[in-house]
PDB file of C-alpha atoms and ligand atoms in Angstrom:
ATOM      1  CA  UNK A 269     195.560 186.020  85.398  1.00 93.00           C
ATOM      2  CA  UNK A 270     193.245 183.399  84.142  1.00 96.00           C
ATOM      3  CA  UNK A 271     190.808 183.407  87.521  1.00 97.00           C
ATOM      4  CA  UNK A 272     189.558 186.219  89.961  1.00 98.00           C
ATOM      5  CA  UNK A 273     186.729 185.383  92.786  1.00 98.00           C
ATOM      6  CA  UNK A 274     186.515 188.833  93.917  1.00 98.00           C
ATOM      7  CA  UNK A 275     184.336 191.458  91.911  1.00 98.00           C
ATOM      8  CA  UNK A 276     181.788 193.714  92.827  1.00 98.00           C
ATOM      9  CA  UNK A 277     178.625 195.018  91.676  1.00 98.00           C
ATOM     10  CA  UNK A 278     176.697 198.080  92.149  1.00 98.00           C
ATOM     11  CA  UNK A 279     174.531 197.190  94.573  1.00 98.00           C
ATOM     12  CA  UNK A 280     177.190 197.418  97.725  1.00 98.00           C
ATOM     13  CA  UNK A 281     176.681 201.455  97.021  1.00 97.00           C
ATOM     14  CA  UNK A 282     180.618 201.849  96.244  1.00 98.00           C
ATOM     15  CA  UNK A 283     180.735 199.854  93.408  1.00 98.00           C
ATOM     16  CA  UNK A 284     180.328 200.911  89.421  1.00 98.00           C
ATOM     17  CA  UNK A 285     179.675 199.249  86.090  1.00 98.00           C
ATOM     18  CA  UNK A 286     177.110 196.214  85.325  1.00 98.00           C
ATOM     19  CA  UNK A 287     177.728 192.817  85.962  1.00 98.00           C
ATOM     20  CA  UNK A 288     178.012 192.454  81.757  1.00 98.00           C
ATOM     21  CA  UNK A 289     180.401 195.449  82.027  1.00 98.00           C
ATOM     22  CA  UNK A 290     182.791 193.288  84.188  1.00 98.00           C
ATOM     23  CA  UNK A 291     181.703 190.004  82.503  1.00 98.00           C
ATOM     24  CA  UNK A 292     183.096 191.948  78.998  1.00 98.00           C
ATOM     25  CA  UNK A 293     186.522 193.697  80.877  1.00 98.00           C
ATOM     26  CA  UNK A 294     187.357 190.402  82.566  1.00 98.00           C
ATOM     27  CA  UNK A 295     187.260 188.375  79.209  1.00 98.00           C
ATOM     28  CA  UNK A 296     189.444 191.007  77.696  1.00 98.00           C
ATOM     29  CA  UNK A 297     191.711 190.597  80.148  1.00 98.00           C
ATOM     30  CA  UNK A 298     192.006 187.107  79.363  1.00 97.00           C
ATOM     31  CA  UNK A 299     189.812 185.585  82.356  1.00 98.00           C
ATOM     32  CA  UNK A 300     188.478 182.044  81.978  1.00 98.00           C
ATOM     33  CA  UNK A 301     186.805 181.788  85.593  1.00 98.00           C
ATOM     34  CA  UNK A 302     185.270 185.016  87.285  1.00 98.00           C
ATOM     35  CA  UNK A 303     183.328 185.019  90.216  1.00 98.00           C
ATOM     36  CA  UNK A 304     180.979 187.786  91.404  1.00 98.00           C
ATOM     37  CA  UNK A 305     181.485 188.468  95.298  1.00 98.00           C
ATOM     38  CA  UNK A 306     179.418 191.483  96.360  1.00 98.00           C
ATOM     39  CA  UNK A 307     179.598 192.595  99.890  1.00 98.00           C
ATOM     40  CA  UNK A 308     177.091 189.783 101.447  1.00 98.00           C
ATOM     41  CA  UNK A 309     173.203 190.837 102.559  1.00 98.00           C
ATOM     42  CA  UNK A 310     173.750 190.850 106.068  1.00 98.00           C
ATOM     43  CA  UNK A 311     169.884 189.779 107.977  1.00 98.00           C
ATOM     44  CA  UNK A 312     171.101 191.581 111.480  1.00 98.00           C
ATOM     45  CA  UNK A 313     168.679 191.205 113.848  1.00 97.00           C
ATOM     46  CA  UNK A 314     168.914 194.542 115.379  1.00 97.00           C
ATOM     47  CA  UNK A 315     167.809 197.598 113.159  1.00 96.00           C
ATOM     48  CA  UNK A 316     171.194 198.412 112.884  1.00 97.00           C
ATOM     49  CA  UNK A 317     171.851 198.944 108.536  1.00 93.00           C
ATOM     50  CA  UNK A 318     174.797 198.865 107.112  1.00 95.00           C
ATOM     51  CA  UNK A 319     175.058 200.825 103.438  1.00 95.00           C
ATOM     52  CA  UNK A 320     178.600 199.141 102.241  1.00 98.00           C
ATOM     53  CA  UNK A 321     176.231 195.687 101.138  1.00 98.00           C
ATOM     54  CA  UNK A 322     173.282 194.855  98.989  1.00 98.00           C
ATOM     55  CA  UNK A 323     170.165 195.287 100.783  1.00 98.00           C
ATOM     56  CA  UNK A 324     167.933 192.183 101.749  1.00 98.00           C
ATOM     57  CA  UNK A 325     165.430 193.279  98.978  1.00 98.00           C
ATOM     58  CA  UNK A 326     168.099 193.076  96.139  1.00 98.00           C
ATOM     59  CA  UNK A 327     169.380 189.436  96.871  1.00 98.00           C
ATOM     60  CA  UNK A 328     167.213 188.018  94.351  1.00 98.00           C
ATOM     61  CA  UNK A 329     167.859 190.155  92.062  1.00 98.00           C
ATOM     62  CA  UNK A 330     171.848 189.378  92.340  1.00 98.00           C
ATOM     63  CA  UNK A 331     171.283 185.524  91.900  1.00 98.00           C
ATOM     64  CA  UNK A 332     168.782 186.174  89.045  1.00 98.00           C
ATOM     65  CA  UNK A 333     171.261 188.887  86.784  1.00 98.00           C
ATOM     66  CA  UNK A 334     174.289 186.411  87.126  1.00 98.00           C
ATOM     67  CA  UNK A 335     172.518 183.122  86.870  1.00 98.00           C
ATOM     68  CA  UNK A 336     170.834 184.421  83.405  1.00 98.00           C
ATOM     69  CA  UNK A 337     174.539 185.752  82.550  1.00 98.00           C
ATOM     70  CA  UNK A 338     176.315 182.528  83.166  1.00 98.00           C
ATOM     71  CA  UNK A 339     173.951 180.660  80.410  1.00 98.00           C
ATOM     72  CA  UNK A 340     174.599 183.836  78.216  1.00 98.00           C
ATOM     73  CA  UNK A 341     178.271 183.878  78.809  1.00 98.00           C
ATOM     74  CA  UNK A 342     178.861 179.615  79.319  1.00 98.00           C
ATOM     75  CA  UNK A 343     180.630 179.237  76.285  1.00 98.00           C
ATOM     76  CA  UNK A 344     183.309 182.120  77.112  1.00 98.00           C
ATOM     77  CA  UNK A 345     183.479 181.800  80.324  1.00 98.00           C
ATOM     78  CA  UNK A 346     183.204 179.976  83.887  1.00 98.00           C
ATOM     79  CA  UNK A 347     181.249 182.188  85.932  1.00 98.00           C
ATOM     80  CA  UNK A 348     180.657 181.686  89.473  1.00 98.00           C
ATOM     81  CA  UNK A 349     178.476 183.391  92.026  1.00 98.00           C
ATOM     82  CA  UNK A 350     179.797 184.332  95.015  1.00 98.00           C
ATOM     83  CA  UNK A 351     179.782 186.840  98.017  1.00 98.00           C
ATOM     84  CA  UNK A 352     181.892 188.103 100.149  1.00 98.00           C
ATOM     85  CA  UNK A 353     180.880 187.834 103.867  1.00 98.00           C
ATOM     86  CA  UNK A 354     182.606 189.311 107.211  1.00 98.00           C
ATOM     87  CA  UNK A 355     182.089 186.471 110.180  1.00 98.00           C
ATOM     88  CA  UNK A 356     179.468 187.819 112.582  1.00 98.00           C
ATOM     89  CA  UNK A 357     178.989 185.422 115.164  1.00 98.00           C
ATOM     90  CA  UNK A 358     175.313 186.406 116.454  1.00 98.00           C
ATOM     91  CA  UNK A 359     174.109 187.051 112.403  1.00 98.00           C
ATOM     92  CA  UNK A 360     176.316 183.859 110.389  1.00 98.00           C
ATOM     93  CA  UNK A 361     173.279 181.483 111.443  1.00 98.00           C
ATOM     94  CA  UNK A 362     170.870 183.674 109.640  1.00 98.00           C
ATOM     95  CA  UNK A 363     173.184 184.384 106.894  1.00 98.00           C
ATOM     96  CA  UNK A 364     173.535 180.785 106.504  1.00 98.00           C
ATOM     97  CA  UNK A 365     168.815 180.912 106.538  1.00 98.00           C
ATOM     98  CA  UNK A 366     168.998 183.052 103.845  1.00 98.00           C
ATOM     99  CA  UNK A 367     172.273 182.282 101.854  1.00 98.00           C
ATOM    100  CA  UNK A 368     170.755 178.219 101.283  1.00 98.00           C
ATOM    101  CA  UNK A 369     167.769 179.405  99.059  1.00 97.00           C
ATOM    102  CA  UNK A 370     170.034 180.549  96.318  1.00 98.00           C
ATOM    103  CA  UNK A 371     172.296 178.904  94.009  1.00 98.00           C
ATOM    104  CA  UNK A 372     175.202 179.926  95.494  1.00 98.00           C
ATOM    105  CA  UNK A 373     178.737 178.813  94.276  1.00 98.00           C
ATOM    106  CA  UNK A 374     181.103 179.882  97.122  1.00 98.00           C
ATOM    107  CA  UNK A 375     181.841 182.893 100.068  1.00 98.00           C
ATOM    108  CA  UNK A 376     184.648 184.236 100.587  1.00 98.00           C
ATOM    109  CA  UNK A 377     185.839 186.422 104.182  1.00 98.00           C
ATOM    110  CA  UNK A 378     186.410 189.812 104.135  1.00 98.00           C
ATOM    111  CA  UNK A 379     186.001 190.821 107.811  1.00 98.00           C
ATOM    112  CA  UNK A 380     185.548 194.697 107.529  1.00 98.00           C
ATOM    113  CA  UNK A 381     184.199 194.980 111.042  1.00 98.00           C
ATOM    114  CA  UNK A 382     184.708 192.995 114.475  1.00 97.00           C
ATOM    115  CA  UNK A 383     182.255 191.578 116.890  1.00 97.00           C
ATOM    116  CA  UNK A 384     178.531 191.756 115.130  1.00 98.00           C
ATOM    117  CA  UNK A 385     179.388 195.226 113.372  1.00 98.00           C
ATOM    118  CA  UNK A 386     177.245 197.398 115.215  1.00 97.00           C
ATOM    119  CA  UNK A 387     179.185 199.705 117.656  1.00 94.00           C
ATOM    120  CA  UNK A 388     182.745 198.254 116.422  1.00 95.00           C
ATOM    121  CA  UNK A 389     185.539 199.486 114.853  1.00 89.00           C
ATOM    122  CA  UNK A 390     185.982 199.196 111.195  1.00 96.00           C
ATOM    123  CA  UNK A 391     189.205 196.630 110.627  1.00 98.00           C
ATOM    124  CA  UNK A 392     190.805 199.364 108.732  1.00 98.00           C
ATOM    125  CA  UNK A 393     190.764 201.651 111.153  1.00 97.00           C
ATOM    126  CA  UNK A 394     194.368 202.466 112.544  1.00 97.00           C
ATOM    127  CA  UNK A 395     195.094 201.693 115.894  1.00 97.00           C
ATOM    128  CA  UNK A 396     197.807 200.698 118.700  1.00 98.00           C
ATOM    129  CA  UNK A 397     195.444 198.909 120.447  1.00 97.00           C
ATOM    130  CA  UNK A 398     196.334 194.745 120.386  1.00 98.00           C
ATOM    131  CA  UNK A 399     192.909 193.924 121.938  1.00 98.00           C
ATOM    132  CA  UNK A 400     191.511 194.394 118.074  1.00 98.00           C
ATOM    133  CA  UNK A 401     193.873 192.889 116.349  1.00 98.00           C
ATOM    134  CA  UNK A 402     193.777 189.968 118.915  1.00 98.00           C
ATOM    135  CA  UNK A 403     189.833 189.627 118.410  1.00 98.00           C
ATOM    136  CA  UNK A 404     190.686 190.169 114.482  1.00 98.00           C
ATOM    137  CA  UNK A 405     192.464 187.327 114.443  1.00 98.00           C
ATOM    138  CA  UNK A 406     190.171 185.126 117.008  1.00 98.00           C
ATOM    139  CA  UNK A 407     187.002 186.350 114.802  1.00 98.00           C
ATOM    140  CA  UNK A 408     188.524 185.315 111.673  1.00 98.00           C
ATOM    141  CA  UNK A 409     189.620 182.005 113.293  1.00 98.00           C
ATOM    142  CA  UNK A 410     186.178 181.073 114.365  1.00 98.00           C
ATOM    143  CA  UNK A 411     184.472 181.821 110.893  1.00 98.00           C
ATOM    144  CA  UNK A 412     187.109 179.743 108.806  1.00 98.00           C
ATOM    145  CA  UNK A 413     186.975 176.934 111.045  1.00 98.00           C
ATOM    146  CA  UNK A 414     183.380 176.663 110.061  1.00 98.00           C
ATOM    147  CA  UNK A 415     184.418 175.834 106.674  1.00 98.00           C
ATOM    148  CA  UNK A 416     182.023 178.192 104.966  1.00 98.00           C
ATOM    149  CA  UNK A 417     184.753 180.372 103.092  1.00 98.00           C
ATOM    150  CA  UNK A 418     186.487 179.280  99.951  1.00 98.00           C
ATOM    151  CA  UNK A 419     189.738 181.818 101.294  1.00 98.00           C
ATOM    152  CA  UNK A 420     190.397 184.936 103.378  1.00 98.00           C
ATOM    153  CA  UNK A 421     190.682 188.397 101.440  1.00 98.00           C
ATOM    154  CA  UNK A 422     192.929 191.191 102.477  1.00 98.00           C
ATOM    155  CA  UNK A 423     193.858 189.081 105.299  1.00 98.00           C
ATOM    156  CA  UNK A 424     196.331 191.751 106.295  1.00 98.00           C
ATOM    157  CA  UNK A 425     193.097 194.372 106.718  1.00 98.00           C
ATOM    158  CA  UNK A 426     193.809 194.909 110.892  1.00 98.00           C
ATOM    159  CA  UNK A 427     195.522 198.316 110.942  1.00 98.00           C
ATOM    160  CA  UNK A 428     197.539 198.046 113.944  1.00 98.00           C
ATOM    161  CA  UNK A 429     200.563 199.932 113.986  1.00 98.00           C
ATOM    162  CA  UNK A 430     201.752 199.478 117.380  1.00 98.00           C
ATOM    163  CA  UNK A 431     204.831 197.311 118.401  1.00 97.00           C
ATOM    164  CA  UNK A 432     206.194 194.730 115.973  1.00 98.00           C
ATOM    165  CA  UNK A 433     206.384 191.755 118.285  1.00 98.00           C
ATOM    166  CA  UNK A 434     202.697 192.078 119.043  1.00 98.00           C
ATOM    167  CA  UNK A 435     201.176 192.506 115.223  1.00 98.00           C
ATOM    168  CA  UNK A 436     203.864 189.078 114.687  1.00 98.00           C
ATOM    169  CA  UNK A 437     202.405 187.305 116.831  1.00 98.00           C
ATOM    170  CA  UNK A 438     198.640 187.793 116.155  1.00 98.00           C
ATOM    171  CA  UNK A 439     199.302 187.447 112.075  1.00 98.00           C
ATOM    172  CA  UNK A 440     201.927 184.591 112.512  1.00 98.00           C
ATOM    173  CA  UNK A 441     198.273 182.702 114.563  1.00 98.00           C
ATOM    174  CA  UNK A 442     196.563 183.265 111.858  1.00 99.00           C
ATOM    175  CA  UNK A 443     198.670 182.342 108.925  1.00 99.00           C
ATOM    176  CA  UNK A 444     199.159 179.058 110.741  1.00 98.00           C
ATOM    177  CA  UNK A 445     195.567 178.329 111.111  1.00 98.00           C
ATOM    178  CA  UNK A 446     195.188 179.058 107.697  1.00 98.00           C
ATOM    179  CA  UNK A 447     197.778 176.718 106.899  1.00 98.00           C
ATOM    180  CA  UNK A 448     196.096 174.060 108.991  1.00 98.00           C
ATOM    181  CA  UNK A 449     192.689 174.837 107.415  1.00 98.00           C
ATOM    182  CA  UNK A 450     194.278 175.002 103.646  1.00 98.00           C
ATOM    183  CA  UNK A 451     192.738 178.235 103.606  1.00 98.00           C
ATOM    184  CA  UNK A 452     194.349 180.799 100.819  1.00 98.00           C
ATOM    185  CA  UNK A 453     195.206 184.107 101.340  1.00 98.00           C
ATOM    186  CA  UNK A 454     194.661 187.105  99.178  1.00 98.00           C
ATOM    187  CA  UNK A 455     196.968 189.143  97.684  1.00 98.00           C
ATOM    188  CA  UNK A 456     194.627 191.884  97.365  1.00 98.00           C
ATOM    189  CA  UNK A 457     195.213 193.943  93.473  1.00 98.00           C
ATOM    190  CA  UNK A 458     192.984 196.995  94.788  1.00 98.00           C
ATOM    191  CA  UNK A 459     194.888 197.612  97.898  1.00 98.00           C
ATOM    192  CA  UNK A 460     197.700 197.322  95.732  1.00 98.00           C
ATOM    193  CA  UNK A 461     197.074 200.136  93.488  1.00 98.00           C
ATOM    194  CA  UNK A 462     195.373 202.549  95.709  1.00 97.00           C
ATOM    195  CA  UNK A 463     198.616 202.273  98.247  1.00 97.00           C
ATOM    196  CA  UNK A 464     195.917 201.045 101.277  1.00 98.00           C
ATOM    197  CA  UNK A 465     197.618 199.943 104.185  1.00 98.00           C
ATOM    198  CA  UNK A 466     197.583 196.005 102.859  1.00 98.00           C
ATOM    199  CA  UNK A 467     199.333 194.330 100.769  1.00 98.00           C
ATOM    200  CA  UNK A 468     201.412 194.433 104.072  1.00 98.00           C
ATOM    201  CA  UNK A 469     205.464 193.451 103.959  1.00 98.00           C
ATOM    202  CA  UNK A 470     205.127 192.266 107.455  1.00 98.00           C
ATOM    203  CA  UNK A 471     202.132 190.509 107.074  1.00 98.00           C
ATOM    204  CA  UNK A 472     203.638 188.515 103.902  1.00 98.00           C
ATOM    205  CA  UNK A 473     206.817 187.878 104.998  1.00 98.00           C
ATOM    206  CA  UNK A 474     205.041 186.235 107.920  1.00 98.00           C
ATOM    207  CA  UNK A 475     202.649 184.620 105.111  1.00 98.00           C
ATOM    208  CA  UNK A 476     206.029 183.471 103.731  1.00 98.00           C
ATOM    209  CA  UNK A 477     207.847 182.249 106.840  1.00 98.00           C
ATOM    210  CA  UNK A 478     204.474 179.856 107.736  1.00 98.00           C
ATOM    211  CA  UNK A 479     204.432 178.437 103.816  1.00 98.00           C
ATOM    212  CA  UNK A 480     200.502 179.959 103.560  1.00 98.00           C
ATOM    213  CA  UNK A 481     198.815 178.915  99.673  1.00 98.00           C
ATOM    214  CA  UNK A 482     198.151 182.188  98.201  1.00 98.00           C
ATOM    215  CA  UNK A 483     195.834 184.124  95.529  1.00 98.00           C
ATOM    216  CA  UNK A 484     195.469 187.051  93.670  1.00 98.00           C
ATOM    217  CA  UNK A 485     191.991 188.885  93.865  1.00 98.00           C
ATOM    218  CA  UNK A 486     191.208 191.881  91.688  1.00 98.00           C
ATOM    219  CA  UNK A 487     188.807 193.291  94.208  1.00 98.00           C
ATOM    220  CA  UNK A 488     187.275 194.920  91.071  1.00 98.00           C
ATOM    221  CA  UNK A 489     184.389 197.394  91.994  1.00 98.00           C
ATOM    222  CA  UNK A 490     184.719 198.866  88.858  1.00 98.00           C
ATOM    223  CA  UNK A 491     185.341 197.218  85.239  1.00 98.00           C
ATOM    224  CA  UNK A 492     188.286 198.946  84.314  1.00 98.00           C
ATOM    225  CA  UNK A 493     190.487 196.929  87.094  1.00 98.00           C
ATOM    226  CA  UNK A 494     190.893 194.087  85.143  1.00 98.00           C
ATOM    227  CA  UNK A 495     193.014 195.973  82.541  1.00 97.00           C
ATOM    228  CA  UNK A 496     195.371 197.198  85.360  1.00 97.00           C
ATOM    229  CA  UNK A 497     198.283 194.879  84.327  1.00 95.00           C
ATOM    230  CA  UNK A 498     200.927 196.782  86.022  1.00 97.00           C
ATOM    231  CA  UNK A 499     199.274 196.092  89.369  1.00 98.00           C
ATOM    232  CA  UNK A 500     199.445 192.341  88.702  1.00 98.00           C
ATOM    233  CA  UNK A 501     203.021 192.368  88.405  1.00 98.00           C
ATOM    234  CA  UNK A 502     203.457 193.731  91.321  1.00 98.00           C
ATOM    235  CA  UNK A 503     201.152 191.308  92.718  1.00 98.00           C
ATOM    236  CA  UNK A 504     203.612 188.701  91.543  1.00 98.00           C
ATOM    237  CA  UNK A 505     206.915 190.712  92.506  1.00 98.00           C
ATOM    238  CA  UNK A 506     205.195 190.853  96.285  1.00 98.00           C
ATOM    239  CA  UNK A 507     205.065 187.251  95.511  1.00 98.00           C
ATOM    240  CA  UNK A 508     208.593 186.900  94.812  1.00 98.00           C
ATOM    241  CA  UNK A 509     210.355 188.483  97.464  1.00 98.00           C
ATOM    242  CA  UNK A 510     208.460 186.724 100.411  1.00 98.00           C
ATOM    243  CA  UNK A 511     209.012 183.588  98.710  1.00 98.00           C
ATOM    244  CA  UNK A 512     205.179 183.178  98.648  1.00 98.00           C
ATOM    245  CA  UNK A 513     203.239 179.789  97.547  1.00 97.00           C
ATOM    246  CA  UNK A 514     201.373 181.237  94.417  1.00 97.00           C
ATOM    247  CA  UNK A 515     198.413 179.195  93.598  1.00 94.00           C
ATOM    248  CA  UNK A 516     195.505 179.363  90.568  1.00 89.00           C
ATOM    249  CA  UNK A 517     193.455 176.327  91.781  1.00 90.00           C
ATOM    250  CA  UNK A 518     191.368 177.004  94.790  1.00 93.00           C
ATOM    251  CA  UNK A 519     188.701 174.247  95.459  1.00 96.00           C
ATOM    252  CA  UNK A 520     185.463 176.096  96.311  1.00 98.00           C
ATOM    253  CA  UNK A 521     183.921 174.933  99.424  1.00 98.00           C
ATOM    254  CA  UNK A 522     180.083 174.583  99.843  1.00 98.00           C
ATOM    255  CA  UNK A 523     178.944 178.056 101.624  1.00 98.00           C
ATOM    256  CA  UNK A 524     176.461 176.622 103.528  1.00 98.00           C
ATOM    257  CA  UNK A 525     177.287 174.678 106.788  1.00 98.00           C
ATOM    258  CA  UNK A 526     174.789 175.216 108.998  1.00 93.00           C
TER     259      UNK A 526
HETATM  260 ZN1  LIG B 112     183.981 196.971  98.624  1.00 70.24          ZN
HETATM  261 ZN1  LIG B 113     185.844 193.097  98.147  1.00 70.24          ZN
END
């Protein structure tokens, strides 16, 4: 593995080790671009909180550590700064406000909740219920085709477990919009390891079938992932049997739109 957009830091509250912790465990793992993607500040304009993100008050904090980092580490390694960001509809214009006064490299998706968040399921909540995977799919949709996101992690993070025609046809939307868009998907290492309920079969052989680009994302939210080599090759065996389109270059695409 020579590049990994998604890594963590502290301040999403689930997340351990420093940003030079990571910096250190990705170059001995043999990582020549690494991009920090922290769950995204999210500027709701309710006084609803989420505690899975970095607060408003520790944004410029984020883009201060890693931007002094990148001149420390430039001659060992590319680093990027990054977040990752669900698609809210009513908050993205606000994101966008407050994303454009830092020196921001790329977002990528990772749509943990539906709707706006507040008062919605969480995406990995299991459920028989098409009317959430159908609005997973719509939501996701909608934010790509804004051209904000680089590529879609754990795009396989809907837990719906009812009938197998219905969770085809929702994913199979999506992978072809992704196609259209030349959006990657993730093949997502921490899902991997801990046995989550993604990297899906279904959801890649369908990734397969449509001929989707795809990536490999640590998810690291702590250092130590980058020196899990056995979940890598399992990464690439996934790979393998779904006949999937394994890709290392993945053009970053300017984060703000709006
Ligand atoms: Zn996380
Ligand atoms: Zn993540």
């Amino acid at each position: 593995m020579t590049i990994n957009l998604h890594t963590h830091t502290p301040r999403c509250n689930h997340a351990e080790g420093s940003e030079r912790d990571y910096i250190e465990a990705a170059l001995a793992a043999g990582i020549k671009t690494l991009g920090f993607s922290d769950h995204s500040p999210m500027p709701f304009q309710t006084d609803h909180t989420s505690t899975f993100r970095m607060k408003l008050s520790e944004v410029d904090d984020y883009f201060a550590t890693l931007t002094a980092l990148r001149e420390e580490f430039k001659d060992q390694i590319n680093l990027l700064i990054g977040v990752e960001a669900e698609y809210y509809p009513g908050v993205f214009p606000h994101l966008q406000a407050l994303l454009k006064n830092y020196p921001l490299d790329y977002m990528i998706m990772g749509q943990h909740f539906l709707h706006d968040e507040e008062g919605y399921p969480g995406c990995g909540a299991k459920s028989i219920d098409p009317k959430w995977l159908s609005l997973y799919v719509d939501q996701v949709i909608e934010g790509l085709e804004t051209g904000a996101f680089t590529y879609l992690a754990h795009p396989d993070l809907l837990h719906y477990i009812g009938c197998a025609s219905t969770y085809k046809k929702h994913y199979t939307r999506l992978c072809e919009r992704c196609k259209e868009l030349d959006i990657p998907l993730e093949i997502n290492l921490l899902g991997l390891k801990e046995g989550r309920h993604y990297p899906n079969n279904h959801f890649w052989q369908i990734a397969g079938e449509v001929g989707n680009k795809v990536i490999i994302g640590v998810d690291a939210h702590q250092p130590y992932r980058f020196a899990e080599s056995e979940v890598l090759e399992k990464a690439h065996a996934l790979a393998e049997k779904f006949h999937l389109n394994l890709t290392k270059d993945i053009p970053l695409r300017n984060p703000i739109v709006l």
